[in-house]
PDB file of C-alpha atoms in Angstrom:
ATOM      1  CA  MET Q   1      63.574 126.106  -9.843  1.00 48.00           C
ATOM      2  CA  ALA Q   2      59.917 125.588 -11.089  1.00 50.00           C
ATOM      3  CA  TYR Q   3      60.799 121.949 -11.760  1.00 49.00           C
ATOM      4  CA  VAL Q   4      62.267 121.055  -8.348  1.00 50.00           C
ATOM      5  CA  PRO Q   5      58.923 119.929  -6.817  1.00 54.00           C
ATOM      6  CA  GLY Q   6      58.385 117.501  -9.666  1.00 52.00           C
ATOM      7  CA  VAL Q   7      61.859 116.000  -9.260  1.00 48.00           C
ATOM      8  CA  ALA Q   8      61.348 115.605  -5.542  1.00 50.00           C
ATOM      9  CA  LEU Q   9      57.962 113.797  -6.244  1.00 47.00           C
ATOM     10  CA  LEU Q  10      59.651 111.412  -8.593  1.00 46.00           C
ATOM     11  CA  ALA Q  11      62.376 110.700  -6.017  1.00 50.00           C
ATOM     12  CA  ALA Q  12      59.770 109.989  -3.374  1.00 51.00           C
ATOM     13  CA  LEU Q  13      57.900 107.509  -5.606  1.00 50.00           C
ATOM     14  CA  ALA Q  14      61.115 105.740  -6.383  1.00 51.00           C
ATOM     15  CA  VAL Q  15      61.891 105.363  -2.685  1.00 49.00           C
ATOM     16  CA  GLY Q  16      58.346 104.067  -2.052  1.00 52.00           C
ATOM     17  CA  CYS Q  17      58.591 101.425  -4.850  1.00 50.00           C
ATOM     18  CA  SER Q  18      61.956 100.263  -3.575  1.00 51.00           C
ATOM     19  CA  ALA Q  19      60.540  99.829  -0.073  1.00 48.00           C
ATOM     20  CA  GLY Q  20      57.578  97.944  -1.438  1.00 49.00           C
ATOM     21  CA  ALA Q  21      59.804  95.649  -3.374  1.00 48.00           C
ATOM     22  CA  ASP Q  22      61.874  94.941  -0.296  1.00 49.00           C
ATOM     23  CA  SER Q  23      58.639  94.248   1.670  1.00 46.00           C
ATOM     24  CA  ASP Q  24      57.394  91.775  -0.965  1.00 49.00           C
ATOM     25  CA  ALA Q  25      60.880  90.082  -1.142  1.00 48.00           C
ATOM     26  CA  ASN Q  26      60.776  89.659   2.706  1.00 51.00           C
ATOM     27  CA  GLY Q  27      57.202  88.246   2.527  1.00 48.00           C
ATOM     28  CA  THR Q  28      55.928  90.927   4.920  1.00 46.00           C
ATOM     29  CA  ASP Q  29      53.094  92.446   3.009  1.00 47.00           C
ATOM     30  CA  SER Q  30      49.726  93.260   4.601  1.00 48.00           C
ATOM     31  CA  LYS Q  31      48.297  89.798   3.738  1.00 55.00           C
ATOM     32  CA  ALA Q  32      51.149  87.805   5.143  1.00 57.00           C
ATOM     33  CA  GLY Q  33      49.254  87.351   8.432  1.00 60.00           C
ATOM     34  CA  THR Q  34      47.046  84.702   6.770  1.00 61.00           C
ATOM     35  CA  PRO Q  35      48.354  81.242   7.596  1.00 65.00           C
ATOM     36  CA  THR Q  36      48.866  78.718   4.840  1.00 71.00           C
ATOM     37  CA  VAL Q  37      46.907  75.408   5.269  1.00 69.00           C
ATOM     38  CA  THR Q  38      48.755  72.370   4.164  1.00 83.00           C
ATOM     39  CA  PRO Q  39      46.246  69.922   2.633  1.00 83.00           C
ATOM     40  CA  ALA Q  40      45.911  66.613   4.391  1.00 84.00           C
ATOM     41  CA  PRO Q  41      47.177  63.591   2.583  1.00 85.00           C
ATOM     42  CA  PRO Q  42      44.740  61.719   0.340  1.00 87.00           C
ATOM     43  CA  GLY Q  43      43.503  58.219   1.116  1.00 88.00           C
ATOM     44  CA  LYS Q  44      45.211  55.102  -0.328  1.00 93.00           C
ATOM     45  CA  TYR Q  45      42.274  54.043  -2.475  1.00 94.00           C
ATOM     46  CA  LEU Q  46      41.157  56.100  -5.475  1.00 93.00           C
ATOM     47  CA  THR Q  47      38.758  53.527  -6.938  1.00 93.00           C
ATOM     48  CA  LEU Q  48      36.703  50.476  -5.676  1.00 95.00           C
ATOM     49  CA  PRO Q  49      36.717  46.919  -7.070  1.00 94.00           C
ATOM     50  CA  ALA Q  50      33.778  45.404  -8.902  1.00 95.00           C
ATOM     51  CA  PRO Q  51      31.716  44.040  -5.954  1.00 96.00           C
ATOM     52  CA  CYS Q  52      30.120  41.091  -7.631  1.00 96.00           C
ATOM     53  CA  ARG Q  53      33.451  39.757  -8.666  1.00 95.00           C
ATOM     54  CA  ALA Q  54      35.092  40.525  -5.394  1.00 96.00           C
ATOM     55  CA  VAL Q  55      34.082  37.120  -3.847  1.00 96.00           C
ATOM     56  CA  PRO Q  56      35.581  34.058  -5.601  1.00 94.00           C
ATOM     57  CA  ARG Q  57      33.131  31.419  -6.913  1.00 93.00           C
ATOM     58  CA  SER Q  58      34.675  28.832  -4.600  1.00 94.00           C
ATOM     59  CA  THR Q  59      33.949  30.982  -1.595  1.00 96.00           C
ATOM     60  CA  LEU Q  60      30.353  31.499  -2.692  1.00 95.00           C
ATOM     61  CA  LYS Q  61      29.849  27.832  -3.013  1.00 94.00           C
ATOM     62  CA  ASP Q  62      30.856  27.402   0.556  1.00 95.00           C
ATOM     63  CA  LEU Q  63      28.777  30.304   1.849  1.00 96.00           C
ATOM     64  CA  LEU Q  64      25.707  29.338  -0.175  1.00 94.00           C
ATOM     65  CA  PRO Q  65      25.402  25.618   0.025  1.00 92.00           C
ATOM     66  CA  GLY Q  66      21.875  25.586  -1.311  1.00 89.00           C
ATOM     67  CA  ALA Q  67      23.126  26.602  -4.730  1.00 90.00           C
ATOM     68  CA  ALA Q  68      24.673  23.201  -5.129  1.00 84.00           C
ATOM     69  CA  GLU Q  69      21.115  21.742  -5.417  1.00 83.00           C
ATOM     70  CA  LEU Q  70      20.289  24.006  -8.398  1.00 85.00           C
ATOM     71  CA  PRO Q  71      20.664  23.259 -12.118  1.00 86.00           C
ATOM     72  CA  GLY Q  72      23.774  24.785 -13.726  1.00 85.00           C
ATOM     73  CA  ASP Q  73      22.121  27.824 -15.219  1.00 88.00           C
ATOM     74  CA  GLN Q  74      20.457  28.732 -11.969  1.00 89.00           C
ATOM     75  CA  GLN Q  75      23.696  28.317 -10.157  1.00 89.00           C
ATOM     76  CA  ASP Q  76      25.377  30.714 -12.468  1.00 91.00           C
ATOM     77  CA  LYS Q  77      22.567  33.268 -11.838  1.00 93.00           C
ATOM     78  CA  VAL Q  78      22.985  32.924  -8.051  1.00 93.00           C
ATOM     79  CA  PHE Q  79      26.815  33.194  -8.230  1.00 94.00           C
ATOM     80  CA  ARG Q  80      26.644  36.298 -10.502  1.00 94.00           C
ATOM     81  CA  GLY Q  81      24.954  38.182  -7.632  1.00 95.00           C
ATOM     82  CA  SER Q  82      22.903  41.331  -7.819  1.00 96.00           C
ATOM     83  CA  ALA Q  83      24.753  44.641  -7.828  1.00 96.00           C
ATOM     84  CA  ALA Q  84      23.464  47.388  -5.586  1.00 95.00           C
ATOM     85  CA  VAL Q  85      22.180  50.495  -7.242  1.00 92.00           C
ATOM     86  CA  THR Q  86      24.520  53.387  -6.615  1.00 88.00           C
ATOM     87  CA  TYR Q  87      25.042  56.771  -8.292  1.00 87.00           C
ATOM     88  CA  ASP Q  88      28.837  56.894  -8.022  1.00 90.00           C
ATOM     89  CA  THR Q  89      30.623  53.555  -8.315  1.00 89.00           C
ATOM     90  CA  ASP Q  90      33.866  55.289  -7.367  1.00 90.00           C
ATOM     91  CA  ARG Q  91      32.473  56.114  -3.973  1.00 95.00           C
ATOM     92  CA  LYS Q  92      30.119  53.297  -3.071  1.00 96.00           C
ATOM     93  CA  VAL Q  93      29.443  49.774  -4.479  1.00 97.00           C
ATOM     94  CA  GLY Q  94      27.719  46.592  -3.257  1.00 97.00           C
ATOM     95  CA  CYS Q  95      26.563  43.227  -4.251  1.00 97.00           C
ATOM     96  CA  SER Q  96      24.256  40.478  -2.756  1.00 97.00           C
ATOM     97  CA  TRP Q  97      23.693  36.803  -3.191  1.00 97.00           C
ATOM     98  CA  LYS Q  98      20.964  34.488  -2.037  1.00 96.00           C
ATOM     99  CA  ALA Q  99      20.365  30.729  -2.293  1.00 94.00           C
ATOM    100  CA  ASP Q 100      17.430  28.666  -1.137  1.00 91.00           C
ATOM    101  CA  GLY Q 101      18.328  25.142   0.133  1.00 87.00           C
ATOM    102  CA  PRO Q 102      16.138  22.224   1.324  1.00 86.00           C
ATOM    103  CA  ASN Q 103      17.016  23.017   4.970  1.00 88.00           C
ATOM    104  CA  ALA Q 104      17.732  26.789   5.000  1.00 91.00           C
ATOM    105  CA  THR Q 105      18.041  29.931   2.984  1.00 93.00           C
ATOM    106  CA  ARG Q 106      21.356  31.721   3.207  1.00 95.00           C
ATOM    107  CA  SER Q 107      22.120  35.242   2.008  1.00 96.00           C
ATOM    108  CA  LEU Q 108      25.260  37.286   1.636  1.00 97.00           C
ATOM    109  CA  SER Q 109      25.943  40.900   0.829  1.00 97.00           C
ATOM    110  CA  ILE Q 110      28.993  43.147   0.790  1.00 98.00           C
ATOM    111  CA  ASP Q 111      29.191  46.949   0.708  1.00 97.00           C
ATOM    112  CA  LEU Q 112      32.286  48.989   0.090  1.00 97.00           C
ATOM    113  CA  GLU Q 113      32.380  52.794   0.668  1.00 97.00           C
ATOM    114  CA  ARG Q 114      35.347  54.945  -0.329  1.00 97.00           C
ATOM    115  CA  VAL Q 115      35.358  57.988   1.939  1.00 96.00           C
ATOM    116  CA  VAL Q 116      36.659  61.335   0.647  1.00 95.00           C
ATOM    117  CA  SER Q 117      37.208  64.313   2.837  1.00 93.00           C
ATOM    118  CA  TYR Q 118      36.386  67.673   1.455  1.00 91.00           C
ATOM    119  CA  ASP Q 119      38.074  69.530   4.330  1.00 91.00           C
ATOM    120  CA  PRO Q 120      41.676  70.124   3.455  1.00 90.00           C
ATOM    121  CA  ALA Q 121      42.555  69.918   7.129  1.00 91.00           C
ATOM    122  CA  VAL Q 122      41.163  66.435   7.551  1.00 94.00           C
ATOM    123  CA  SER Q 123      42.560  63.433   5.705  1.00 95.00           C
ATOM    124  CA  ASP Q 124      40.519  60.884   3.899  1.00 94.00           C
ATOM    125  CA  ASP Q 125      41.578  58.193   6.400  1.00 96.00           C
ATOM    126  CA  ASP Q 126      40.436  60.306   9.417  1.00 95.00           C
ATOM    127  CA  ARG Q 127      37.102  60.990   7.752  1.00 96.00           C
ATOM    128  CA  ALA Q 128      36.690  57.279   6.990  1.00 96.00           C
ATOM    129  CA  ASP Q 129      37.546  56.565  10.681  1.00 96.00           C
ATOM    130  CA  THR Q 130      34.640  58.858  11.730  1.00 96.00           C
ATOM    131  CA  VAL Q 131      32.275  56.927   9.351  1.00 97.00           C
ATOM    132  CA  TYR Q 132      33.443  53.614  10.836  1.00 97.00           C
ATOM    133  CA  ALA Q 133      33.189  54.865  14.414  1.00 96.00           C
ATOM    134  CA  LYS Q 134      29.541  55.808  13.840  1.00 96.00           C
ATOM    135  CA  LYS Q 135      28.814  52.246  12.652  1.00 96.00           C
ATOM    136  CA  GLU Q 136      30.661  50.852  15.633  1.00 96.00           C
ATOM    137  CA  LYS Q 137      28.546  53.006  17.975  1.00 95.00           C
ATOM    138  CA  ALA Q 138      25.352  51.989  16.344  1.00 94.00           C
ATOM    139  CA  ALA Q 139      26.426  48.309  16.973  1.00 93.00           C
ATOM    140  CA  GLY Q 140      26.661  49.161  20.752  1.00 92.00           C
ATOM    141  CA  LEU Q 141      30.411  49.073  20.756  1.00 90.00           C
ATOM    142  CA  SER Q 142      31.196  52.783  20.781  1.00 71.00           C
ATOM    143  CA  ALA Q 143      33.205  52.585  24.019  1.00 52.00           C
ATOM    144  CA  SER Q 144      36.133  51.151  22.127  1.00 46.00           C
ATOM    145  CA  ALA Q 145      35.815  53.219  19.002  1.00 43.00           C
ATOM    146  CA  THR Q 146      38.965  55.031  17.796  1.00 44.00           C
ATOM    147  CA  PRO Q 147      37.739  58.503  17.304  1.00 44.00           C
ATOM    148  CA  GLY Q 148      38.363  60.345  14.037  1.00 42.00           C
ATOM    149  CA  PRO Q 149      37.508  64.005  13.745  1.00 46.00           C
ATOM    150  CA  PRO Q 150      34.922  64.359  16.539  1.00 46.00           C
ATOM    151  CA  ASP Q 151      31.436  65.350  15.723  1.00 43.00           C
ATOM    152  CA  GLU Q 152      29.841  67.897  18.058  1.00 40.00           C
ATOM    153  CA  LYS Q 153      26.738  65.703  18.500  1.00 42.00           C
ATOM    154  CA  ASP Q 154      28.893  62.726  19.424  1.00 44.00           C
ATOM    155  CA  GLU Q 155      30.796  64.742  21.950  1.00 46.00           C
ATOM    156  CA  LYS Q 156      27.554  65.798  23.576  1.00 44.00           C
ATOM    157  CA  ASP Q 157      26.240  62.207  23.637  1.00 47.00           C
ATOM    158  CA  LYS Q 158      29.404  61.006  25.276  1.00 46.00           C
ATOM    159  CA  LYS Q 159      29.095  63.667  28.040  1.00 47.00           C
ATOM    160  CA  GLY Q 160      25.503  62.690  28.602  1.00 48.00           C
ATOM    161  CA  GLU Q 161      26.367  59.078  29.006  1.00 46.00           C
ATOM    162  CA  ALA Q 162      29.156  59.884  31.424  1.00 47.00           C
ATOM    163  CA  SER Q 163      26.706  61.786  33.633  1.00 46.00           C
ATOM    164  CA  GLU Q 164      24.521  58.766  33.969  1.00 45.00           C
ATOM    165  CA  GLY Q 165      27.352  56.921  35.709  1.00 45.00           C
ATOM    166  CA  SER Q 166      26.897  53.768  33.515  1.00 44.00           C
ATOM    167  CA  GLY Q 167      25.872  55.157  30.151  1.00 43.00           C
ATOM    168  CA  LYS Q 168      26.829  52.058  28.264  1.00 41.00           C
ATOM    169  CA  ALA Q 169      23.805  50.230  29.742  1.00 40.00           C
ATOM    170  CA  LYS Q 170      21.251  52.944  28.859  1.00 42.00           C
ATOM    171  CA  ASN Q 171      19.949  50.914  25.977  1.00 42.00           C
ATOM    172  CA  PRO Q 172      18.980  47.433  27.134  1.00 39.00           C
ATOM    173  CA  ALA Q 173      19.467  46.087  23.562  1.00 40.00           C
ATOM    174  CA  ASP Q 174      23.148  46.996  23.782  1.00 43.00           C
ATOM    175  CA  GLY Q 175      23.775  46.218  27.390  1.00 40.00           C
ATOM    176  CA  ASP Q 176      25.651  42.908  27.137  1.00 42.00           C
ATOM    177  CA  ALA Q 177      27.488  43.858  23.972  1.00 38.00           C
ATOM    178  CA  ASP Q 178      28.808  47.007  25.628  1.00 41.00           C
ATOM    179  CA  ALA Q 179      29.717  45.138  28.830  1.00 38.00           C
ATOM    180  CA  THR Q 180      31.615  42.555  26.949  1.00 37.00           C
ATOM    181  CA  ASP Q 181      33.478  45.259  24.943  1.00 42.00           C
ATOM    182  CA  SER Q 182      34.411  47.275  28.102  1.00 39.00           C
ATOM    183  CA  ALA Q 183      36.386  44.256  29.251  1.00 39.00           C
ATOM    184  CA  GLY Q 184      38.440  44.492  26.032  1.00 41.00           C
ATOM    185  CA  PRO Q 185      38.285  42.419  22.815  1.00 41.00           C
ATOM    186  CA  SER Q 186      38.289  38.902  24.193  1.00 40.00           C
ATOM    187  CA  PRO Q 187      38.919  35.945  21.931  1.00 39.00           C
ATOM    188  CA  SER Q 188      36.465  33.829  23.985  1.00 38.00           C
ATOM    189  CA  GLY Q 189      33.113  34.322  25.535  1.00 39.00           C
ATOM    190  CA  SER Q 190      29.645  32.933  26.085  1.00 38.00           C
ATOM    191  CA  GLY Q 191      26.317  33.195  24.312  1.00 38.00           C
ATOM    192  CA  THR Q 192      24.677  35.021  27.197  1.00 38.00           C
ATOM    193  CA  GLY Q 193      25.445  38.357  25.543  1.00 39.00           C
ATOM    194  CA  SER Q 194      23.017  37.610  22.774  1.00 38.00           C
ATOM    195  CA  ASP Q 195      20.429  36.127  25.079  1.00 39.00           C
ATOM    196  CA  SER Q 196      19.596  39.550  26.507  1.00 37.00           C
ATOM    197  CA  THR Q 197      19.722  41.619  23.338  1.00 37.00           C
ATOM    198  CA  SER Q 198      15.928  41.792  23.305  1.00 36.00           C
ATOM    199  CA  GLY Q 199      15.365  43.244  26.717  1.00 37.00           C
ATOM    200  CA  GLY Q 200      14.872  39.981  28.658  1.00 36.00           C
ATOM    201  CA  ALA Q 201      13.470  37.701  25.882  1.00 36.00           C
ATOM    202  CA  SER Q 202      15.645  34.808  25.110  1.00 37.00           C
ATOM    203  CA  THR Q 203      17.240  35.036  21.577  1.00 38.00           C
ATOM    204  CA  GLY Q 204      20.066  32.632  22.065  1.00 39.00           C
ATOM    205  CA  GLY Q 205      18.175  29.601  20.814  1.00 39.00           C
ATOM    206  CA  THR Q 206      15.176  27.527  21.717  1.00 37.00           C
ATOM    207  CA  PRO Q 207      14.329  27.193  25.452  1.00 37.00           C
ATOM    208  CA  GLY Q 208      16.437  24.578  27.160  1.00 35.00           C
ATOM    209  CA  SER Q 209      18.709  24.229  24.120  1.00 38.00           C
ATOM    210  CA  SER Q 210      21.970  24.287  26.087  1.00 38.00           C
ATOM    211  CA  GLY Q 211      24.914  23.631  23.788  1.00 40.00           C
ATOM    212  CA  SER Q 212      22.716  24.408  20.715  1.00 49.00           C
ATOM    213  CA  PRO Q 213      24.478  25.754  17.570  1.00 52.00           C
ATOM    214  CA  GLU Q 214      23.010  29.291  18.355  1.00 47.00           C
ATOM    215  CA  GLU Q 215      25.379  29.804  21.222  1.00 62.00           C
ATOM    216  CA  ALA Q 216      28.118  31.972  19.701  1.00 65.00           C
ATOM    217  CA  LEU Q 217      30.297  34.825  20.923  1.00 84.00           C
ATOM    218  CA  PRO Q 218      28.524  38.147  21.265  1.00 91.00           C
ATOM    219  CA  SER Q 219      29.138  41.279  19.251  1.00 94.00           C
ATOM    220  CA  ARG Q 220      32.735  42.401  19.732  1.00 95.00           C
ATOM    221  CA  ILE Q 221      35.769  44.257  18.448  1.00 96.00           C
ATOM    222  CA  LEU Q 222      38.006  42.248  16.060  1.00 95.00           C
ATOM    223  CA  ASP Q 223      41.786  42.241  15.923  1.00 93.00           C
ATOM    224  CA  ASN Q 224      44.101  41.930  12.946  1.00 93.00           C
ATOM    225  CA  LEU Q 225      41.500  43.006  10.390  1.00 96.00           C
ATOM    226  CA  GLY Q 226      42.228  46.197   8.451  1.00 95.00           C
ATOM    227  CA  ASP Q 227      42.826  49.276  10.621  1.00 96.00           C
ATOM    228  CA  ALA Q 228      39.803  48.739  12.789  1.00 96.00           C
ATOM    229  CA  ALA Q 229      37.014  46.153  12.800  1.00 97.00           C
ATOM    230  CA  PHE Q 230      34.017  44.795  14.746  1.00 97.00           C
ATOM    231  CA  LEU Q 231      31.522  41.972  14.496  1.00 97.00           C
ATOM    232  CA  GLN Q 232      27.782  42.365  15.235  1.00 96.00           C
ATOM    233  CA  ASP Q 233      25.835  39.277  15.973  1.00 94.00           C
ATOM    234  CA  LEU Q 234      22.015  39.582  15.392  1.00 87.00           C
ATOM    235  CA  PRO Q 235      19.980  36.570  16.374  1.00 79.00           C
ATOM    236  CA  LYS Q 236      16.185  36.496  15.703  1.00 71.00           C
ATOM    237  CA  LYS Q 237      14.072  39.364  17.063  1.00 66.00           C
ATOM    238  CA  ALA Q 238      11.944  38.963  20.156  1.00 56.00           C
ATOM    239  CA  GLY Q 239       8.510  37.631  19.403  1.00 57.00           C
ATOM    240  CA  SER Q 240       9.555  36.340  15.962  1.00 66.00           C
ATOM    241  CA  THR Q 241       8.870  32.689  15.235  1.00 66.00           C
ATOM    242  CA  ALA Q 242      11.434  32.536  12.434  1.00 71.00           C
ATOM    243  CA  GLN Q 243      14.932  31.565  13.515  1.00 78.00           C
ATOM    244  CA  HIS Q 244      16.662  34.173  11.374  1.00 87.00           C
ATOM    245  CA  HIS Q 245      20.232  34.970  12.342  1.00 93.00           C
ATOM    246  CA  THR Q 246      22.429  37.625  10.793  1.00 95.00           C
ATOM    247  CA  VAL Q 247      26.168  38.330  11.348  1.00 96.00           C
ATOM    248  CA  SER Q 248      27.786  41.584  10.184  1.00 97.00           C
ATOM    249  CA  VAL Q 249      31.480  42.268  10.024  1.00 98.00           C
ATOM    250  CA  VAL Q 250      32.557  45.892   9.399  1.00 98.00           C
ATOM    251  CA  PHE Q 251      36.096  46.929   8.910  1.00 98.00           C
ATOM    252  CA  ARG Q 252      38.110  50.000   7.772  1.00 97.00           C
ATOM    253  CA  THR Q 253      41.275  49.927   5.713  1.00 96.00           C
ATOM    254  CA  SER Q 254      42.699  53.378   4.971  1.00 96.00           C
ATOM    255  CA  ASN Q 255      39.787  55.411   3.418  1.00 96.00           C
ATOM    256  CA  VAL Q 256      37.563  52.415   2.620  1.00 97.00           C
ATOM    257  CA  VAL Q 257      34.873  50.977   4.901  1.00 98.00           C
ATOM    258  CA  VAL Q 258      33.642  47.492   4.157  1.00 98.00           C
ATOM    259  CA  THR Q 259      30.527  45.777   5.498  1.00 98.00           C
ATOM    260  CA  VAL Q 260      29.911  41.975   5.186  1.00 98.00           C
ATOM    261  CA  ARG Q 261      26.487  40.633   6.135  1.00 97.00           C
ATOM    262  CA  TYR Q 262      25.893  36.910   6.220  1.00 97.00           C
ATOM    263  CA  ALA Q 263      22.513  35.364   7.251  1.00 96.00           C
ATOM    264  CA  GLU Q 264      20.643  32.110   7.501  1.00 94.00           C
ATOM    265  CA  GLN Q 265      16.997  31.326   7.869  1.00 91.00           C
ATOM    266  CA  PRO Q 266      16.063  27.669   8.430  1.00 90.00           C
ATOM    267  CA  THR Q 267      13.051  26.193   6.603  1.00 86.00           C
ATOM    268  CA  LEU Q 268      11.587  24.930   9.939  1.00 86.00           C
ATOM    269  CA  VAL Q 269      11.051  27.206  12.913  1.00 81.00           C
ATOM    270  CA  THR Q 270      12.340  24.319  15.105  1.00 82.00           C
ATOM    271  CA  GLN Q 271      15.773  24.514  13.555  1.00 85.00           C
ATOM    272  CA  VAL Q 272      18.337  26.859  15.025  1.00 86.00           C
ATOM    273  CA  PRO Q 273      21.052  28.461  12.898  1.00 89.00           C
ATOM    274  CA  ASP Q 274      24.627  27.795  13.819  1.00 90.00           C
ATOM    275  CA  GLY Q 275      25.700  31.249  14.933  1.00 91.00           C
ATOM    276  CA  LYS Q 276      29.291  30.324  15.468  1.00 93.00           C
ATOM    277  CA  GLU Q 277      29.626  29.043  11.956  1.00 95.00           C
ATOM    278  CA  LEU Q 278      28.054  32.157  10.526  1.00 95.00           C
ATOM    279  CA  GLN Q 279      30.543  34.302  12.455  1.00 96.00           C
ATOM    280  CA  GLU Q 280      33.553  32.310  11.379  1.00 96.00           C
ATOM    281  CA  LYS Q 281      32.590  32.370   7.721  1.00 97.00           C
ATOM    282  CA  ALA Q 282      31.768  36.042   7.727  1.00 97.00           C
ATOM    283  CA  GLN Q 283      35.092  36.846   9.350  1.00 97.00           C
ATOM    284  CA  ALA Q 284      36.948  34.653   6.833  1.00 97.00           C
ATOM    285  CA  LEU Q 285      35.365  36.487   3.941  1.00 97.00           C
ATOM    286  CA  ALA Q 286      36.096  39.908   5.478  1.00 97.00           C
ATOM    287  CA  ARG Q 287      39.785  38.936   5.767  1.00 97.00           C
ATOM    288  CA  LYS Q 288      39.851  37.854   2.168  1.00 96.00           C
ATOM    289  CA  LEU Q 289      38.370  41.174   1.105  1.00 97.00           C
ATOM    290  CA  ALA Q 290      40.931  43.057   3.152  1.00 96.00           C
ATOM    291  CA  GLU Q 291      43.697  41.156   1.448  1.00 94.00           C
ATOM    292  CA  THR Q 292      42.242  41.785  -1.954  1.00 92.00           C
ATOM    293  CA  LEU Q 293      42.064  45.479  -1.333  1.00 92.00           C
ATOM    294  CA  SER Q 294      45.647  45.505  -0.134  1.00 86.00           C
ATOM    295  CA  GLU Q 295      47.018  43.920  -3.302  1.00 77.00           C
TER     296      GLU Q 295
END
């Protein structure tokens, strides 16, 4: 009888182990209340193309007509481009080109950024959409931005703009671009949007130059280019004597955000860049890059 308590203890331990095994088998242990997070899918793109080889030579000849006046070796140097300095070429790359001609200097640059989300609950595409939306907002076109994961600061800004009653016109520099965008991405428009981008100073060409090449469509959302895209038209700054005109096209495809900048500065201040031509050529290049990325 002296050994009965020991036998009873062993029996109790056996019952406890059996119950614990059943609990584990049923997945109902004390840690089962912690939910399992399913990682968001990765982006389509794991690498980026070599930027200085992303634009065909034939396209560069069209975009940089001044290069045709240069000797062969200098042409080769222009068309090779200058790669942007980056610390991680799998995440961000860029290249620029510039050619001086007898009538004008034209410059071109492209930047490609591969966005990676380090939040398992947010996909690379959604994070890239947030990056793109910030660029769209900076261009004065935020009303039509397709929101990715919202930033707390952006949400506060939107609430503040709504309380003003007409928040899109708070910044005079973005007034006409926003007004145009609120009406939807229209395939046609007038140059008046760019005329008021300097707070009242005319930037749409020289005074009285009705029908001048400067008259082009204002900044706007673009259709059928990647997952989302916009064009920003930047004529010369107020008070500047140089007729410098820059067009930027930004688009997102999956987890890559691409920026194309195309600019012209005439040799003479009396010459006005053809804004419409700059827009058309910048858009054409952006579409070629989108096709190249999709291949």
